[in-house]
Every structure is written in C-alpha cells, then in structure tokens.
Tab-separated table of C-alpha atoms in Angstrom:
chain	number	residue	atom	x	y	z
B	1	MET	CA	41.805	53.790	-32.073
B	2	THR	CA	39.695	51.788	-33.218
B	3	LEU	CA	39.462	48.324	-33.027
B	4	GLU	CA	37.790	45.576	-35.129
B	5	ALA	CA	34.874	43.881	-34.084
B	6	THR	CA	35.134	40.536	-33.507
B	7	ASP	CA	32.751	38.050	-35.796
B	8	ARG	CA	29.392	38.025	-34.193
B	9	ARG	CA	28.349	34.529	-34.762
B	10	ARG	CA	25.186	32.724	-33.167
B	11	VAL	CA	24.682	29.285	-31.595
B	12	ARG	CA	21.199	28.072	-30.975
B	13	ARG	CA	21.529	25.165	-29.055
B	14	GLY	CA	19.004	23.312	-27.069
B	15	ALA	CA	16.530	26.349	-26.333
B	16	VAL	CA	14.048	26.992	-23.620
B	17	LYS	CA	10.621	27.539	-25.107
B	18	VAL	CA	8.444	29.581	-22.695
B	19	ALA	CA	4.484	29.672	-23.231
B	20	ALA	CA	2.232	32.275	-23.200
B	21	GLY	CA	0.191	33.564	-20.537
B	22	VAL	CA	-2.638	35.391	-19.571
B	23	ALA	CA	-0.590	38.452	-18.286
B	24	GLY	CA	-0.747	39.648	-21.968
B	25	ALA	CA	-3.908	40.619	-21.937
B	26	ALA	CA	-4.008	43.469	-19.427
B	27	LEU	CA	-0.936	44.974	-21.099
B	28	VAL	CA	-2.357	44.818	-24.150
B	29	CYS	CA	-5.987	46.491	-22.746
B	30	SER	CA	-3.618	49.450	-21.428
B	31	ALA	CA	-2.236	50.360	-24.565
B	32	ALA	CA	-4.630	52.934	-25.358
B	33	GLY	CA	-4.950	54.680	-21.755
B	34	LEU	CA	-0.463	55.245	-22.646
B	35	GLN	CA	-1.716	56.245	-25.568
B	36	ALA	CA	-3.535	59.319	-24.252
B	37	GLN	CA	-1.065	59.465	-21.053
B	38	ALA	CA	1.456	59.997	-23.568
B	39	THR	CA	0.036	62.547	-25.538
B	40	GLU	CA	-1.023	64.368	-22.798
B	41	SER	CA	2.412	65.185	-20.997
B	42	GLY	CA	3.746	66.254	-24.415
B	43	THR	CA	6.091	63.262	-24.439
B	44	ALA	CA	6.182	60.691	-27.708
B	45	ALA	CA	3.336	58.548	-27.774
B	46	GLU	CA	3.984	54.440	-27.076
B	47	PRO	CA	2.569	52.827	-29.776
B	48	ASP	CA	-1.711	52.721	-30.049
B	49	GLN	CA	-2.495	49.094	-31.170
B	50	ARG	CA	-5.389	49.688	-32.748
B	51	SER	CA	-3.867	52.309	-34.774
B	52	GLY	CA	-1.250	50.259	-36.643
B	53	GLU	CA	1.690	51.093	-34.567
B	54	PHE	CA	4.647	49.117	-32.876
B	55	ARG	CA	7.690	49.543	-30.939
B	56	ILE	CA	10.531	47.003	-30.013
B	57	ALA	CA	13.176	47.831	-27.210
B	58	ALA	CA	15.990	46.629	-25.931
B	59	ASP	CA	18.675	47.217	-23.368
B	60	GLY	CA	21.543	45.422	-21.964
B	61	TYR	CA	25.133	45.489	-20.568
B	62	TYR	CA	28.443	43.408	-20.134
B	63	ALA	CA	29.733	43.926	-16.634
B	64	THR	CA	28.335	46.441	-13.899
B	65	ALA	CA	29.887	47.349	-10.800
B	66	GLN	CA	29.782	48.546	-7.487
B	67	VAL	CA	32.568	49.474	-4.096
B	68	ARG	CA	31.473	50.908	-0.678
B	69	THR	CA	33.632	50.883	2.412
B	70	GLY	CA	32.873	52.717	5.138
B	71	ALA	CA	30.999	52.137	8.797
B	72	GLU	CA	29.128	54.495	11.083
B	73	ALA	CA	30.618	52.608	14.524
B	74	PRO	CA	34.332	53.377	15.904
B	75	LEU	CA	36.827	50.429	14.429
B	76	PRO	CA	39.844	49.204	15.084
B	77	VAL	CA	41.272	50.149	12.149
B	78	GLU	CA	40.821	53.459	9.599
B	79	VAL	CA	38.935	52.587	6.768
B	80	PRO	CA	38.222	54.843	3.841
B	81	GLU	CA	35.007	55.743	2.574
B	82	LEU	CA	34.729	55.087	-1.034
B	83	ASP	CA	31.378	55.129	-2.643
B	84	ALA	CA	31.804	54.483	-6.906
B	85	HIS	CA	30.092	52.549	-9.623
B	86	VAL	CA	31.032	51.679	-13.186
B	87	THR	CA	28.849	50.275	-16.144
B	88	VAL	CA	30.782	48.588	-18.869
B	89	GLY	CA	29.728	48.144	-22.642
B	90	GLN	CA	26.143	49.319	-22.139
B	91	ILE	CA	23.884	49.078	-25.183
B	92	GLU	CA	20.501	50.040	-26.115
B	93	SER	CA	18.118	50.077	-29.100
B	94	GLU	CA	14.121	51.066	-30.074
B	95	ALA	CA	11.990	51.067	-33.080
B	96	ASN	CA	8.842	52.661	-32.760
B	97	SER	CA	6.836	53.673	-35.220
B	98	ALA	CA	4.704	56.226	-32.789
B	99	GLY	CA	8.258	57.984	-33.167
B	100	VAL	CA	11.272	57.615	-30.391
B	101	GLU	CA	10.965	59.369	-27.228
B	102	GLY	CA	13.407	61.891	-26.883
B	103	GLU	CA	14.496	62.291	-30.382
B	104	ASP	CA	13.814	64.773	-32.930
B	105	GLU	CA	10.655	64.036	-34.814
B	106	GLY	CA	10.382	61.425	-37.669
B	107	VAL	CA	13.066	59.340	-36.035
B	108	PHE	CA	12.147	55.896	-35.553
B	109	SER	CA	14.932	53.438	-34.698
B	110	ARG	CA	17.588	54.460	-32.529
B	111	ALA	CA	20.959	52.251	-31.466
B	112	PHE	CA	23.606	53.827	-29.118
B	113	GLY	CA	26.280	52.239	-27.095
B	114	ILE	CA	28.559	53.539	-24.751
B	115	ILE	CA	31.969	51.853	-23.248
B	116	ALA	CA	31.578	52.533	-19.675
B	117	SER	CA	29.622	54.912	-17.044
B	118	VAL	CA	31.269	55.957	-14.239
B	119	GLY	CA	30.031	57.723	-11.177
B	120	GLY	CA	31.681	58.382	-7.689
B	121	ALA	CA	32.645	60.416	-5.030
B	122	GLY	CA	29.989	62.502	-5.085
B	123	ALA	CA	29.745	62.942	-9.373
B	124	GLU	CA	28.152	61.223	-12.012
B	125	PHE	CA	29.505	61.164	-15.148
B	126	ASP	CA	29.662	59.605	-18.123
B	127	VAL	CA	32.996	58.388	-19.858
B	128	PRO	CA	33.258	60.298	-23.386
B	129	TYR	CA	33.290	56.816	-25.697
B	130	LEU	CA	30.068	56.606	-26.814
B	131	VAL	CA	28.467	55.926	-30.294
B	132	GLU	CA	24.820	56.322	-31.184
B	133	GLN	CA	22.863	56.204	-34.591
B	134	VAL	CA	19.266	56.921	-36.127
B	135	ALA	CA	17.256	56.829	-38.412
B	136	LEU	CA	15.473	58.616	-40.039
B	137	PRO	CA	17.449	59.097	-41.789
B	138	GLU	CA	18.858	56.103	-42.539
B	139	GLU	CA	22.651	56.143	-42.963
B	140	ALA	CA	24.813	53.369	-45.109
B	141	ASP	CA	27.405	52.550	-43.090
B	142	THR	CA	27.400	51.358	-39.437
B	143	ALA	CA	28.790	53.822	-36.535
B	144	THR	CA	31.826	52.192	-34.322
B	145	TYR	CA	34.012	53.209	-31.150
B	146	GLY	CA	36.715	52.110	-29.631
B	147	LEU	CA	40.150	52.226	-27.468
B	148	HIS	CA	42.755	50.298	-25.985
B	149	GLY	CA	42.623	50.832	-22.045
B	150	LEU	CA	40.799	52.703	-19.606
B	151	GLU	CA	41.407	53.207	-15.903
B	152	VAL	CA	38.759	54.155	-13.710
B	153	PRO	CA	39.238	56.179	-10.443
B	154	ILE	CA	39.319	53.322	-7.143
B	155	LEU	CA	37.135	50.518	-9.619
B	156	GLY	CA	40.041	49.516	-11.586
B	157	ASN	CA	40.838	48.814	-14.957
B	158	LEU	CA	39.005	47.952	-18.349
B	159	ASP	CA	41.022	46.582	-21.335
B	160	ALA	CA	40.684	47.134	-25.099
B	161	ILE	CA	37.013	47.676	-25.757
B	162	SER	CA	34.865	48.531	-29.054
B	163	GLY	CA	31.417	48.215	-30.529
B	164	GLU	CA	29.138	49.189	-33.389
B	165	VAL	CA	25.800	50.453	-33.895
B	166	LYS	CA	23.365	50.823	-37.159
B	167	ALA	CA	19.786	51.970	-37.350
B	168	ASN	CA	17.329	51.341	-40.260
B	169	TRP	CA	14.199	52.002	-41.001
B	170	ASN	CA	12.781	51.389	-44.887
B	171	ASP	CA	9.906	50.384	-46.790
B	172	ASP	CA	11.273	46.824	-47.040
B	173	LEU	CA	11.065	46.327	-43.017
B	174	VAL	CA	8.216	47.985	-42.026
B	175	THR	CA	5.341	47.925	-44.950
B	176	GLU	CA	3.212	44.982	-45.708
B	177	GLY	CA	4.421	42.957	-47.923
B	178	GLY	CA	7.964	43.993	-47.309
B	179	ALA	CA	10.787	41.506	-46.915
B	180	GLY	CA	11.293	42.698	-42.827
B	181	GLY	CA	14.661	42.691	-42.145
B	182	VAL	CA	17.226	44.581	-38.976
B	183	LEU	CA	15.965	47.680	-37.779
B	184	THR	CA	19.059	47.730	-34.782
B	185	SER	CA	22.059	46.200	-34.214
B	186	LEU	CA	24.645	46.328	-31.397
B	187	TYR	CA	27.650	44.983	-30.774
B	188	SER	CA	30.081	45.397	-27.432
B	189	GLY	CA	33.433	43.605	-27.561
B	190	VAL	CA	35.247	44.190	-23.796
B	191	GLY	CA	38.454	42.884	-23.304
B	192	GLU	CA	39.444	41.853	-19.489
B	193	VAL	CA	37.791	44.114	-16.500
B	194	ASP	CA	39.789	44.233	-13.007
B	195	LEU	CA	37.842	45.994	-10.569
B	196	ILE	CA	38.671	47.524	-7.065
B	197	ASP	CA	42.852	47.694	-6.570
B	198	ILE	CA	43.855	46.126	-3.387
B	199	ALA	CA	45.665	49.353	-2.364
B	200	ASP	CA	42.446	51.463	-2.768
B	201	LEU	CA	40.948	49.697	0.235
B	202	GLY	CA	43.306	50.830	3.106
B	203	GLY	CA	42.440	48.890	5.921
B	204	VAL	CA	40.160	47.006	4.900
B	205	ALA	CA	42.821	45.115	2.653
B	206	ASP	CA	44.057	43.814	6.062
B	207	MET	CA	40.808	42.115	7.266
B	208	LEU	CA	40.813	39.741	3.634
B	209	PRO	CA	41.488	35.673	4.968
B	210	ILE	CA	43.778	36.121	1.611
B	211	GLU	CA	46.715	38.615	1.545
B	212	LEU	CA	47.184	40.527	-2.169
B	213	PRO	CA	49.852	41.988	-3.457
B	214	ALA	CA	49.612	45.495	-3.749
B	215	GLY	CA	48.397	46.752	-7.015
B	216	SER	CA	46.178	42.970	-7.236
B	217	PRO	CA	42.639	43.306	-8.354
B	218	VAL	CA	39.657	42.316	-6.068
B	219	VAL	CA	37.679	40.885	-8.938
B	220	THR	CA	39.024	40.048	-12.681
B	221	VAL	CA	36.317	39.746	-15.270
B	222	GLY	CA	37.476	38.024	-18.194
B	223	ALA	CA	37.127	39.351	-21.831
B	224	GLY	CA	33.620	38.585	-23.631
B	225	GLN	CA	31.125	40.483	-25.751
B	226	LEU	CA	27.249	41.411	-26.224
B	227	LEU	CA	25.220	41.484	-29.290
B	228	GLN	CA	21.295	43.027	-30.040
B	229	GLU	CA	19.210	42.672	-32.795
B	230	THR	CA	15.938	43.527	-33.201
B	231	GLY	CA	13.696	43.498	-36.608
B	232	THR	CA	10.811	42.377	-38.399
B	233	PHE	CA	10.037	38.803	-40.716
B	234	PRO	CA	7.454	38.344	-43.077
B	235	LYS	CA	3.803	36.262	-42.511
B	236	ASP	CA	1.899	34.249	-44.966
B	237	ASP	CA	-0.992	37.446	-45.210
B	238	GLY	CA	2.019	39.812	-46.042
B	239	SER	CA	1.681	41.334	-42.962
B	240	LEU	CA	4.839	41.176	-40.595
B	241	GLY	CA	6.272	40.029	-37.357
B	242	ALA	CA	8.691	41.463	-35.397
B	243	TYR	CA	11.544	40.052	-33.121
B	244	ALA	CA	14.548	41.159	-30.464
B	245	GLU	CA	17.259	38.896	-30.107
B	246	VAL	CA	19.942	39.020	-27.768
B	247	SER	CA	22.980	36.899	-27.414
B	248	GLY	CA	26.227	37.321	-25.324
B	249	ARG	CA	29.300	35.464	-23.795
B	250	PHE	CA	29.837	34.590	-19.908
B	251	ALA	CA	33.698	35.242	-19.059
B	252	ASP	CA	35.359	33.672	-16.616
B	253	LEU	CA	35.413	35.668	-13.111
B	254	SER	CA	38.098	35.335	-10.475
B	255	VAL	CA	37.478	36.864	-6.689
B	256	LEU	CA	40.586	37.714	-4.491
B	257	GLY	CA	42.994	35.935	-6.756
B	258	GLY	CA	41.427	32.842	-8.174
B	259	ALA	CA	40.585	29.799	-6.249
B	260	ALA	CA	44.411	28.954	-7.354
B	261	ASN	CA	45.230	31.525	-4.107
B	262	GLY	CA	42.468	30.499	-2.041
B	263	GLY	CA	39.641	32.461	-4.012
B	264	ILE	CA	36.700	31.936	-6.252
B	265	SER	CA	37.335	31.307	-9.458
B	266	LEU	CA	33.800	30.319	-11.869
B	267	GLY	CA	34.004	29.456	-15.117
B	268	LEU	CA	31.885	27.862	-18.932
B	269	ALA	CA	31.498	23.874	-17.589
B	270	GLY	CA	33.574	22.009	-21.357
B	271	SER	CA	34.677	23.578	-23.982
B	272	ASP	CA	34.622	27.005	-25.082
B	273	ASP	CA	36.664	28.482	-28.018
B	274	GLY	CA	36.624	31.787	-26.104
B	275	GLU	CA	34.766	33.985	-29.018
B	276	THR	CA	31.208	32.058	-29.650
B	277	PRO	CA	28.770	33.263	-27.785
B	278	ASN	CA	27.210	31.382	-24.563
B	279	ALA	CA	23.907	32.725	-24.267
B	280	TRP	CA	21.135	33.804	-26.428
B	281	GLY	CA	17.159	35.185	-26.231
B	282	ARG	CA	14.972	35.643	-28.699
B	283	LEU	CA	11.074	37.071	-28.123
B	284	ALA	CA	8.667	37.346	-31.212
B	285	ALA	CA	5.407	38.530	-31.829
B	286	THR	CA	3.025	38.498	-34.529
B	287	GLY	CA	-0.415	39.740	-33.871
B	288	GLU	CA	-1.914	36.549	-34.487
B	289	PRO	CA	-3.429	34.276	-31.198
B	290	GLY	CA	-0.344	31.966	-30.256
B	291	GLY	CA	2.253	33.989	-32.071
B	292	ALA	CA	4.850	36.032	-29.179
B	293	ALA	CA	7.263	33.426	-28.364
B	294	PHE	CA	10.172	33.494	-26.148
B	295	ASP	CA	12.684	31.101	-26.196
B	296	TYR	CA	16.298	31.089	-24.730
B	297	GLU	CA	19.744	29.665	-23.790
B	298	LEU	CA	21.979	30.212	-20.988
B	299	PRO	CA	25.318	28.498	-19.779
B	300	ALA	CA	26.096	25.666	-17.365
B	301	LEU	CA	29.235	27.222	-15.073
B	302	GLU	CA	31.807	25.749	-12.716
B	303	LEU	CA	32.445	27.084	-9.476
B	304	HIS	CA	35.833	26.793	-7.502
B	305	VAL	CA	36.060	27.968	-3.626
B	306	GLY	CA	40.060	27.176	-2.956
B	307	ASP	CA	40.727	23.545	-2.883
B	308	ASN	CA	37.299	22.431	-2.626
B	309	ASP	CA	35.691	20.720	-5.353
B	310	VAL	CA	33.757	22.163	-8.494
B	311	ILE	CA	30.261	22.826	-7.838
B	312	HIS	CA	27.835	23.091	-11.006
B	313	VAL	CA	25.943	26.146	-11.385
B	314	GLU	CA	23.275	25.952	-13.272
B	315	PRO	CA	20.300	28.699	-13.642
B	316	GLY	CA	18.787	29.769	-10.663
B	317	PHE	CA	21.637	29.183	-8.107
B	318	ASP	CA	21.982	31.317	-5.140
B	319	GLU	CA	24.381	30.376	-2.191
B	320	THR	CA	26.957	32.391	-0.077
B	321	PHE	CA	30.391	30.936	0.884
B	322	ASP	CA	31.962	32.123	3.799
B	323	LEU	CA	35.980	32.747	3.370
B	324	GLY	CA	37.302	33.002	6.874
B	325	GLY	CA	34.985	36.529	7.675
B	326	LEU	CA	34.651	37.369	3.793
B	327	SER	CA	31.109	36.565	2.393
B	328	VAL	CA	30.832	35.760	-1.131
B	329	ASN	CA	27.257	35.597	-2.724
B	330	LEU	CA	26.793	34.412	-6.335
B	331	ASN	CA	23.837	34.489	-7.709
B	332	PHE	CA	23.045	33.158	-11.697
B	333	ALA	CA	19.724	34.591	-12.402
B	334	ASP	CA	17.377	32.801	-14.867
B	335	TYR	CA	14.877	35.263	-16.727
B	336	ARG	CA	12.034	35.900	-14.408
B	337	ASP	CA	8.513	34.692	-14.773
B	338	SER	CA	7.100	37.446	-13.299
B	339	ASP	CA	8.617	39.916	-15.975
B	340	THR	CA	8.086	37.873	-19.074
B	341	VAL	CA	4.722	38.376	-20.163
B	342	LEU	CA	3.617	36.568	-24.041
B	343	ALA	CA	0.026	38.045	-24.610
B	344	GLU	CA	-2.519	34.846	-26.161
B	345	ASP	CA	-3.348	37.534	-28.987
B	346	GLY	CA	0.034	37.477	-30.735
B	347	THR	CA	0.763	41.068	-30.060
B	348	VAL	CA	3.256	41.609	-27.049
B	349	ALA	CA	6.278	39.501	-26.083
B	350	SER	CA	8.234	41.166	-23.394
B	351	ALA	CA	10.783	39.962	-20.393
B	352	SER	CA	13.413	40.535	-18.016
B	353	GLY	CA	16.594	39.425	-16.157
B	354	GLY	CA	19.356	36.803	-17.064
B	355	GLY	CA	22.603	37.429	-15.612
B	356	LEU	CA	25.289	37.276	-12.970
B	357	SER	CA	25.711	38.813	-10.028
B	358	VAL	CA	28.582	38.266	-7.372
B	359	ARG	CA	28.143	40.283	-4.082
B	360	VAL	CA	31.556	40.441	-1.803
B	361	THR	CA	31.210	41.699	2.148
B	362	VAL	CA	33.894	42.025	5.100
B	363	THR	CA	32.723	42.501	8.136
B	364	VAL	CA	34.375	43.432	11.649
B	365	PRO	CA	33.244	41.789	14.990
B	366	VAL	CA	32.624	45.383	17.047
B	367	PRO	CA	32.128	44.978	20.802
B	368	VAL	CA	28.333	45.597	21.854
B	369	VAL	CA	27.511	46.361	18.197
B	370	GLY	CA	28.448	42.847	16.853
B	371	ASP	CA	29.234	42.098	13.393
B	372	VAL	CA	29.750	45.430	11.409
B	373	GLU	CA	29.943	45.787	7.552
B	374	VAL	CA	33.239	47.642	6.523
B	375	ALA	CA	33.338	46.913	2.859
B	376	SER	CA	31.404	45.804	-0.204
B	377	ALA	CA	32.258	45.010	-3.906
B	378	GLU	CA	28.766	43.765	-6.075
B	379	VAL	CA	29.658	42.575	-9.857
B	380	GLY	CA	27.071	41.750	-12.509
B	381	LEU	CA	27.692	40.232	-15.389
B	382	LEU	CA	25.956	40.072	-18.776
B	383	SER	CA	21.930	41.120	-18.131
B	384	PHE	CA	19.186	42.490	-19.943
B	385	PRO	CA	16.306	44.650	-18.019
B	386	GLU	CA	14.253	45.022	-20.385
B	387	LEU	CA	13.648	43.150	-23.977
B	388	SER	CA	9.899	44.099	-25.699
B	389	VAL	CA	8.321	43.349	-28.423
B	390	GLU	CA	4.969	45.080	-29.454
B	391	VAL	CA	2.426	44.424	-32.615
B	392	PRO	CA	-1.160	45.673	-33.663
B	393	GLN	CA	-3.394	42.457	-33.988
B	394	GLY	CA	-2.999	40.634	-37.446
B	395	GLY	CA	0.662	42.241	-37.589
B	396	ILE	CA	2.609	45.373	-39.047
B	397	THR	CA	0.436	46.704	-42.323
B	398	GLY	CA	1.619	50.103	-41.651
B	399	GLU	CA	4.139	52.071	-44.441
B	400	ALA	CA	7.369	53.727	-43.702
B	401	VAL	CA	7.341	57.587	-43.546
B	402	PRO	CA	9.219	58.167	-47.010
B	403	ALA	CA	12.926	59.890	-45.859
B	404	ASP	CA	12.573	63.707	-47.840
B	405	ALA	CA	9.701	63.851	-45.718
B	406	ALA	CA	11.044	62.728	-42.701
B	407	ARG	CA	13.947	64.984	-43.479
B	408	SER	CA	11.723	68.255	-43.788
B	409	LEU	CA	9.973	67.907	-40.465
C-alpha cells in the first residue's frame, strides 16, 4: 500500500557557515589523475573539470541499528549468539555529466531509496521495497513506494514507511544560459521504529538494571523524515553553479522504556510540531574564487536519564552513562572539519558527518577475567556519510545530451 509523503517544508534558521580551506586545492589537482585511473579500469570516469564536467553526489539514512550478543568467556547464564543489523530509510543520489557509474551508458542522474536493508545470521539481503529513477530518459512523474509495518527478525518492528524519488536531466539544468533547477530529489518518511525485542535477548534480559515486560523494545525511535536535493543555479555570466541540500528530523529516542521507567529519553529542546525538518545543510560550488560554501544547522536536544536533571545536548556532545551495570554512550556528531573541503577556487565543496549515535553495552563480572561484554546495541540517526559538489572552473557551461541520442546509445 502506497503512503502519501508528508509536506516537504524546509526551515532555514540561524545557520553555521564554514570557511573555505586550502585542502580543496589538492582535491582539485587530483581530478585529472582520477579521470585517468577510472578510464583505465573500465569504470565510469570521474568528472574531468578541465573538460567542463561536473558531479554532485549525496547519500544518507534515517536510522541504522546493530545488535550483538554472546561472549567467549564462560558465563553463569546462557547468552544466545546474535548478530544482526538494519538500515532504515536509506537514500542516495548522483548527477554526473560523465555518466553515472554502474548505470547504462547515457544515464546522467540517479535517485535511489530503500525502506530497509537487513542482515544477520550469516546472510545479507535487502528488504524488497525500493525505488529508483534515472535520467536519461527523463520521466515526467515521481517514483514512490510505501508500506504499513515491517517485522525485522531480532531487530524489531518498523511502522509506516514511505518515500519518493525523482531524477532529471535537460538543457535548462545543465546548459550555459539555462535557468537551473532540481537534478535529483528524494524523500523518506519513517514511522515509529521499535528495535530489539527484550524477549530475543534470552539471559541477557536478566542482567539489565530495569525489568521490561516481554514484547517491549530495548530502543524506540520516533517518527521522522529525511530529504535530499541536488541541482544547479544560474550565475550572472550565464554559467551555472551546483548545490546539494539535505534536511531531516531528529526524532524522540527512548532506551529501556524511557526516563519515566528509569531508562533514557532524548528529545528536541523547545517546541516542535512533529513534522517540520529540524536539521538542514547545503553545499554549493560556483567555480569562482570563494564560491564554495557550506551552511548547516543542527538542533539542540534534551536528555533525561532516569529522574536526574535534564542534560542539554549540543552538536559535539559525547558522554557515557552508567545505569547499574548498563553502559550507554551518547554521541551527537557535528559535521567533521577534517571531512569538510571547500576549494579556494570554488570548484569543490564536500562534507561528511552529522547524526546521533547511541551505544548500549551490557557487561558481567567474571572471576579472573574481569568484566565481559555480553551484549551491545548501536543505533544511529539521521546521518549523511557523503555530500559532494564538483564543478569546473568558471562554472558549468556544457550541454545536455539530447534525449533521443541517449536512448540510442
């Protein structure tokens, strides 16, 4: 059953602007070498900025989780061996004037989304609810997908999930003098996510400092959404610049029944309508000196651990809490400076990071050996591993491949 996507509204409040760094120069200088290597290997070539080619790429996910149980040392209770993981609401996009790697010749943009990718018990497989759109040829309508409820063995239940993707490629978007516009757009909306049924933990459940009834999730993630968009924009000289924009919602997070039951609760600080994206980032490159920019915003959060005082969580927060033998590490990552590249000549803008990660660890004391880890669960929310915009010096001045020519390739 297809679900309707929620209204994709963006909010641009007080943003952080990252200054250009000299690291971009080295990345630009290596473009020709990457082009030669790719050509020799037979794969699709990276854009050669000397020939006027450009590339925009972005990927991200709403939530990812992994659970492991078991121990090498002898234990007083039986602990089942589990190892499973899931990624929910993953989206990827690429626009590449040299052609998208892995696609047929003549494909210059691709937008892809999948409800969940699941692995465990020695097998890897994708949940068969995905959507993809490529151009050329350019489709008139957006591709959509959706379902109500998905049970994932060991890991838990995913509520209503929906998504849509669109890929474009035409003269207005990639030709000098064009009006610019959207090359790829993606949306992923996820309902409540319950992770790790307490009943699946066997003897580990008896080691937890909080008693949860059978059927209760160890971790619950509230409903949220993730959006991506790449495209081009006109400049005064008629050439085009390029951008990649991402936004999403940090949802409420509950560990071991939440603070009301002695566990942990995390939510937004201040008012929230439960729908509007509360995290945002935009990379842009014009091909002109000083034309590479990165603006972003991450929200402030509030952490409740049992009945203790509220802890304010800002980007860069990284602390570990002990709940009677249960260790919980919370990390709210900022975009990493070491992974942010803004070329001084304005041809490259790239970044990686953002997101919230929680690691829950259960250990037991074993004579002689010491504390032994018997179970762990890791959850990550709203992350963007790659955001990248590369344009030629002076901006985009090429021409789109005619649709008829692309179909005949």
